Amino acid sequence: MNRLFWVVMLVIGAGLILLMMNDSAGRTFGIENNDFSRLIWVGVLVAVIGASLIRSGRPLGDMARNFGVWAAIVLALIAGYQYRYELQDVVSRVTAGLV
């Protein structure tokens, strides 16, 4: 954990220094400063979550299966939201046929 902490602090510090040095230009490595700061933040978050998952001691196959199940659930919810009006039409036709 000690090494992970210092790597995270180094990434945050390097990103902060780059943002301070390029503030007047508005771009860092060709990326807008707001987007670059979000990239640093998300990268650190993914690194910390990934390291904690690896150190949890659970088998990677189980974690991958659980991730796949949750990804399928999220995709089903997104698809349902995208087609909500069509689904409402189907439900209204079915209920009209039953009544």
CSV table of N, CA and C in Angstrom, one decimal, residues 14-94:
chain,number,residue,atom,x,y,z
A,14,ALA,N,2.4,15.5,-10.4
A,14,ALA,CA,2.8,15.8,-11.7
A,14,ALA,C,1.7,16.4,-12.5
A,15,GLY,N,0.5,15.9,-12.4
A,15,GLY,CA,-0.7,16.5,-13.1
A,15,GLY,C,-0.9,18.0,-12.6
A,16,LEU,N,-0.8,18.2,-11.3
A,16,LEU,CA,-1.0,19.6,-10.8
A,16,LEU,C,0.1,20.5,-11.3
A,17,ILE,N,1.3,20.1,-11.3
A,17,ILE,CA,2.4,20.9,-11.8
A,17,ILE,C,2.2,21.2,-13.3
A,18,LEU,N,1.8,20.2,-14.1
A,18,LEU,CA,1.5,20.5,-15.5
A,18,LEU,C,0.4,21.4,-15.7
A,19,LEU,N,-0.6,21.3,-14.9
A,19,LEU,CA,-1.8,22.2,-15.1
A,19,LEU,C,-1.4,23.6,-14.7
A,20,MET,N,-0.6,23.8,-13.6
A,20,MET,CA,-0.1,25.1,-13.2
A,20,MET,C,0.8,25.8,-14.3
A,21,MET,N,1.7,25.0,-14.9
A,21,MET,CA,2.6,25.5,-15.9
A,21,MET,C,1.9,25.9,-17.1
A,22,ASN,N,0.8,25.2,-17.5
A,22,ASN,CA,0.2,25.5,-18.8
A,22,ASN,C,-1.2,26.2,-18.6
A,23,ASP,N,-1.4,26.8,-17.5
A,23,ASP,CA,-2.7,27.5,-17.2
A,23,ASP,C,-3.0,28.6,-18.2
A,24,SER,N,-2.0,29.4,-18.6
A,24,SER,CA,-2.2,30.5,-19.5
A,24,SER,C,-2.5,30.0,-20.9
A,25,ALA,N,-1.9,28.8,-21.3
A,25,ALA,CA,-2.1,28.3,-22.6
A,25,ALA,C,-3.5,27.7,-22.8
A,26,GLY,N,-4.0,27.1,-21.7
A,26,GLY,CA,-5.3,26.5,-21.8
A,26,GLY,C,-5.4,25.1,-22.2
A,27,ARG,N,-4.2,24.6,-22.6
A,27,ARG,CA,-4.1,23.2,-23.1
A,27,ARG,C,-2.9,22.5,-22.5
A,28,THR,N,-3.0,21.2,-22.2
A,28,THR,CA,-1.9,20.4,-21.7
A,28,THR,C,-1.8,19.2,-22.6
A,29,PHE,N,-0.7,19.0,-23.2
A,29,PHE,CA,-0.5,17.9,-24.2
A,29,PHE,C,-1.6,17.8,-25.2
A,30,GLY,N,-2.1,19.0,-25.6
A,30,GLY,CA,-3.1,19.1,-26.7
A,30,GLY,C,-4.5,18.8,-26.2
A,31,ILE,N,-4.7,18.7,-24.9
A,31,ILE,CA,-6.0,18.5,-24.3
A,31,ILE,C,-6.4,19.7,-23.4
A,32,GLU,N,-7.6,20.1,-23.5
A,32,GLU,CA,-8.1,21.2,-22.7
A,32,GLU,C,-7.7,20.9,-21.2
A,33,ASN,N,-7.4,22.0,-20.4
A,33,ASN,CA,-7.0,21.8,-19.1
A,33,ASN,C,-8.1,21.2,-18.2
A,34,ASN,N,-9.4,21.5,-18.4
A,34,ASN,CA,-10.4,20.8,-17.7
A,34,ASN,C,-10.5,19.3,-18.0
A,35,ASP,N,-10.3,19.0,-19.2
A,35,ASP,CA,-10.4,17.6,-19.6
A,35,ASP,C,-9.1,16.8,-19.1
A,36,PHE,N,-8.0,17.5,-19.1
A,36,PHE,CA,-6.8,16.9,-18.6
A,36,PHE,C,-6.9,16.7,-17.1
A,37,SER,N,-7.5,17.6,-16.3
A,37,SER,CA,-7.6,17.4,-14.9
A,37,SER,C,-8.6,16.2,-14.6
A,38,ARG,N,-9.6,16.1,-15.4
A,38,ARG,CA,-10.5,15.0,-15.2
A,38,ARG,C,-9.8,13.7,-15.6
A,39,LEU,N,-9.0,13.7,-16.6
A,39,LEU,CA,-8.2,12.5,-17.0
A,39,LEU,C,-7.3,12.1,-15.8
A,40,ILE,N,-6.6,13.0,-15.2
A,40,ILE,CA,-5.8,12.7,-14.0
A,40,ILE,C,-6.6,12.1,-12.9
A,41,TRP,N,-7.8,12.7,-12.6
A,41,TRP,CA,-8.6,12.3,-11.5
A,41,TRP,C,-9.2,10.8,-11.8
A,42,VAL,N,-9.7,10.6,-13.0
A,42,VAL,CA,-10.2,9.3,-13.3
A,42,VAL,C,-9.1,8.2,-13.3
A,43,GLY,N,-7.9,8.6,-13.8
A,43,GLY,CA,-6.8,7.7,-13.8
A,43,GLY,C,-6.4,7.2,-12.4
A,44,VAL,N,-6.4,8.2,-11.5
A,44,VAL,CA,-6.0,7.9,-10.1
A,44,VAL,C,-7.1,7.0,-9.5
A,45,LEU,N,-8.4,7.3,-9.8
A,45,LEU,CA,-9.5,6.6,-9.2
A,45,LEU,C,-9.5,5.1,-9.7
A,46,VAL,N,-9.3,5.0,-11.0
A,46,VAL,CA,-9.2,3.6,-11.6
A,46,VAL,C,-8.0,2.8,-11.0
A,47,ALA,N,-6.9,3.5,-10.8
A,47,ALA,CA,-5.7,2.8,-10.3
A,47,ALA,C,-6.0,2.3,-8.8
A,48,VAL,N,-6.6,3.2,-8.0
A,48,VAL,CA,-6.9,2.8,-6.6
A,48,VAL,C,-7.9,1.7,-6.6
A,49,ILE,N,-9.0,1.8,-7.4
A,49,ILE,CA,-10.0,0.7,-7.4
A,49,ILE,C,-9.4,-0.6,-7.9
A,50,GLY,N,-8.6,-0.5,-8.9
A,50,GLY,CA,-8.0,-1.7,-9.5
A,50,GLY,C,-7.1,-2.4,-8.5
A,51,ALA,N,-6.2,-1.5,-7.8
A,51,ALA,CA,-5.3,-2.1,-6.8
A,51,ALA,C,-6.0,-2.7,-5.7
A,52,SER,N,-7.1,-2.1,-5.2
A,52,SER,CA,-7.9,-2.7,-4.1
A,52,SER,C,-8.6,-4.0,-4.5
A,53,LEU,N,-9.0,-4.1,-5.8
A,53,LEU,CA,-9.7,-5.3,-6.2
A,53,LEU,C,-8.6,-6.4,-6.3
A,54,ILE,N,-7.4,-6.1,-6.8
A,54,ILE,CA,-6.4,-7.1,-6.9
A,54,ILE,C,-6.0,-7.6,-5.5
A,55,ARG,N,-5.9,-6.6,-4.6
A,55,ARG,CA,-5.4,-7.0,-3.2
A,55,ARG,C,-6.5,-7.6,-2.4
A,56,SER,N,-7.7,-7.7,-2.9
A,56,SER,CA,-8.8,-8.2,-2.1
A,56,SER,C,-8.7,-9.7,-1.8
A,57,GLY,N,-8.0,-10.4,-2.7
A,57,GLY,CA,-7.8,-11.8,-2.5
A,57,GLY,C,-8.9,-12.7,-3.2
A,58,ARG,N,-9.8,-12.0,-3.8
A,58,ARG,CA,-10.9,-12.8,-4.6
A,58,ARG,C,-10.3,-13.2,-5.9
A,59,PRO,N,-10.8,-14.4,-6.4
A,59,PRO,CA,-10.3,-14.9,-7.7
A,59,PRO,C,-10.8,-13.9,-8.8
A,60,LEU,N,-9.8,-13.7,-9.8
A,60,LEU,CA,-10.1,-12.7,-10.8
A,60,LEU,C,-11.3,-13.2,-11.7
A,61,GLY,N,-11.4,-14.5,-11.9
A,61,GLY,CA,-12.5,-15.0,-12.7
A,61,GLY,C,-13.9,-14.7,-12.1
A,62,ASP,N,-14.0,-14.8,-10.7
A,62,ASP,CA,-15.3,-14.4,-10.1
A,62,ASP,C,-15.5,-12.9,-10.3
A,63,MET,N,-14.5,-12.1,-10.1
A,63,MET,CA,-14.7,-10.6,-10.3
A,63,MET,C,-15.1,-10.3,-11.7
A,64,ALA,N,-14.5,-11.0,-12.7
A,64,ALA,CA,-14.8,-10.7,-14.1
A,64,ALA,C,-16.3,-11.2,-14.4
A,65,ARG,N,-16.7,-12.3,-13.8
A,65,ARG,CA,-18.1,-12.8,-14.0
A,65,ARG,C,-19.0,-11.8,-13.4
A,66,ASN,N,-18.8,-11.3,-12.2
A,66,ASN,CA,-19.7,-10.3,-11.6
A,66,ASN,C,-19.7,-9.0,-12.3
A,67,PHE,N,-18.6,-8.6,-12.8
A,67,PHE,CA,-18.5,-7.4,-13.7
A,67,PHE,C,-19.4,-7.6,-14.9
A,68,GLY,N,-19.3,-8.7,-15.5
A,68,GLY,CA,-20.1,-9.0,-16.7
A,68,GLY,C,-21.6,-9.0,-16.5
A,69,VAL,N,-21.9,-9.6,-15.3
A,69,VAL,CA,-23.4,-9.6,-14.9
A,69,VAL,C,-23.9,-8.1,-14.7
A,70,TRP,N,-23.1,-7.3,-14.0
A,70,TRP,CA,-23.5,-5.9,-13.8
A,70,TRP,C,-23.5,-5.1,-15.1
A,71,ALA,N,-22.5,-5.4,-16.0
A,71,ALA,CA,-22.5,-4.7,-17.2
A,71,ALA,C,-23.8,-5.0,-18.1
A,72,ALA,N,-24.2,-6.3,-18.0
A,72,ALA,CA,-25.4,-6.7,-18.8
A,72,ALA,C,-26.6,-6.0,-18.2
A,73,ILE,N,-26.7,-5.9,-16.8
A,73,ILE,CA,-27.8,-5.3,-16.2
A,73,ILE,C,-27.9,-3.8,-16.6
A,74,VAL,N,-26.7,-3.1,-16.6
A,74,VAL,CA,-26.7,-1.7,-16.9
A,74,VAL,C,-27.1,-1.5,-18.4
A,75,LEU,N,-26.6,-2.4,-19.3
A,75,LEU,CA,-26.9,-2.3,-20.7
A,75,LEU,C,-28.4,-2.5,-20.9
A,76,ALA,N,-29.0,-3.4,-20.2
A,76,ALA,CA,-30.4,-3.7,-20.3
A,76,ALA,C,-31.2,-2.4,-19.8
A,77,LEU,N,-30.8,-1.8,-18.8
A,77,LEU,CA,-31.5,-0.6,-18.3
A,77,LEU,C,-31.3,0.5,-19.3
A,78,ILE,N,-30.1,0.7,-19.9
A,78,ILE,CA,-29.9,1.7,-20.9
A,78,ILE,C,-30.8,1.5,-22.1
A,79,ALA,N,-30.9,0.2,-22.5
A,79,ALA,CA,-31.7,-0.1,-23.7
A,79,ALA,C,-33.2,0.1,-23.4
A,80,GLY,N,-33.6,-0.2,-22.2
A,80,GLY,CA,-35.0,0.0,-21.8
A,80,GLY,C,-35.3,1.5,-21.7
A,81,TYR,N,-34.4,2.3,-21.3
A,81,TYR,CA,-34.6,3.8,-21.2
A,81,TYR,C,-34.6,4.3,-22.7
A,82,GLN,N,-33.8,3.9,-23.5
A,82,GLN,CA,-33.8,4.4,-24.9
A,82,GLN,C,-35.1,4.0,-25.6
A,83,TYR,N,-35.6,2.9,-25.4
A,83,TYR,CA,-36.8,2.4,-26.1
A,83,TYR,C,-38.1,2.6,-25.2
A,84,ARG,N,-38.1,3.5,-24.2
A,84,ARG,CA,-39.2,3.6,-23.3
A,84,ARG,C,-40.5,3.9,-23.9
A,85,TYR,N,-40.5,4.8,-25.0
A,85,TYR,CA,-41.7,5.2,-25.6
A,85,TYR,C,-42.3,4.0,-26.4
A,86,GLU,N,-41.4,3.3,-27.1
A,86,GLU,CA,-41.9,2.1,-27.8
A,86,GLU,C,-42.4,1.0,-26.9
A,87,LEU,N,-41.8,0.9,-25.7
A,87,LEU,CA,-42.2,-0.1,-24.7
A,87,LEU,C,-43.6,0.3,-24.1
A,88,GLN,N,-43.8,1.6,-24.0
A,88,GLN,CA,-45.1,2.1,-23.5
A,88,GLN,C,-46.2,1.8,-24.5
A,89,ASP,N,-45.9,2.0,-25.8
A,89,ASP,CA,-46.9,1.7,-26.8
A,89,ASP,C,-47.2,0.2,-26.7
A,90,VAL,N,-46.2,-0.7,-26.6
A,90,VAL,CA,-46.5,-2.1,-26.5
A,90,VAL,C,-47.3,-2.4,-25.3
A,91,VAL,N,-47.0,-1.9,-24.2
A,91,VAL,CA,-47.7,-2.1,-22.9
A,91,VAL,C,-49.2,-1.7,-23.1
A,92,SER,N,-49.4,-0.5,-23.7
A,92,SER,CA,-50.7,0.0,-23.8
A,92,SER,C,-51.5,-0.8,-24.8
A,93,ARG,N,-50.9,-1.4,-25.8
A,93,ARG,CA,-51.6,-2.3,-26.8
A,93,ARG,C,-52.0,-3.6,-26.1
A,94,VAL,N,-51.1,-4.1,-25.3
A,94,VAL,CA,-51.4,-5.4,-24.6
A,94,VAL,C,-52.5,-5.2,-23.6
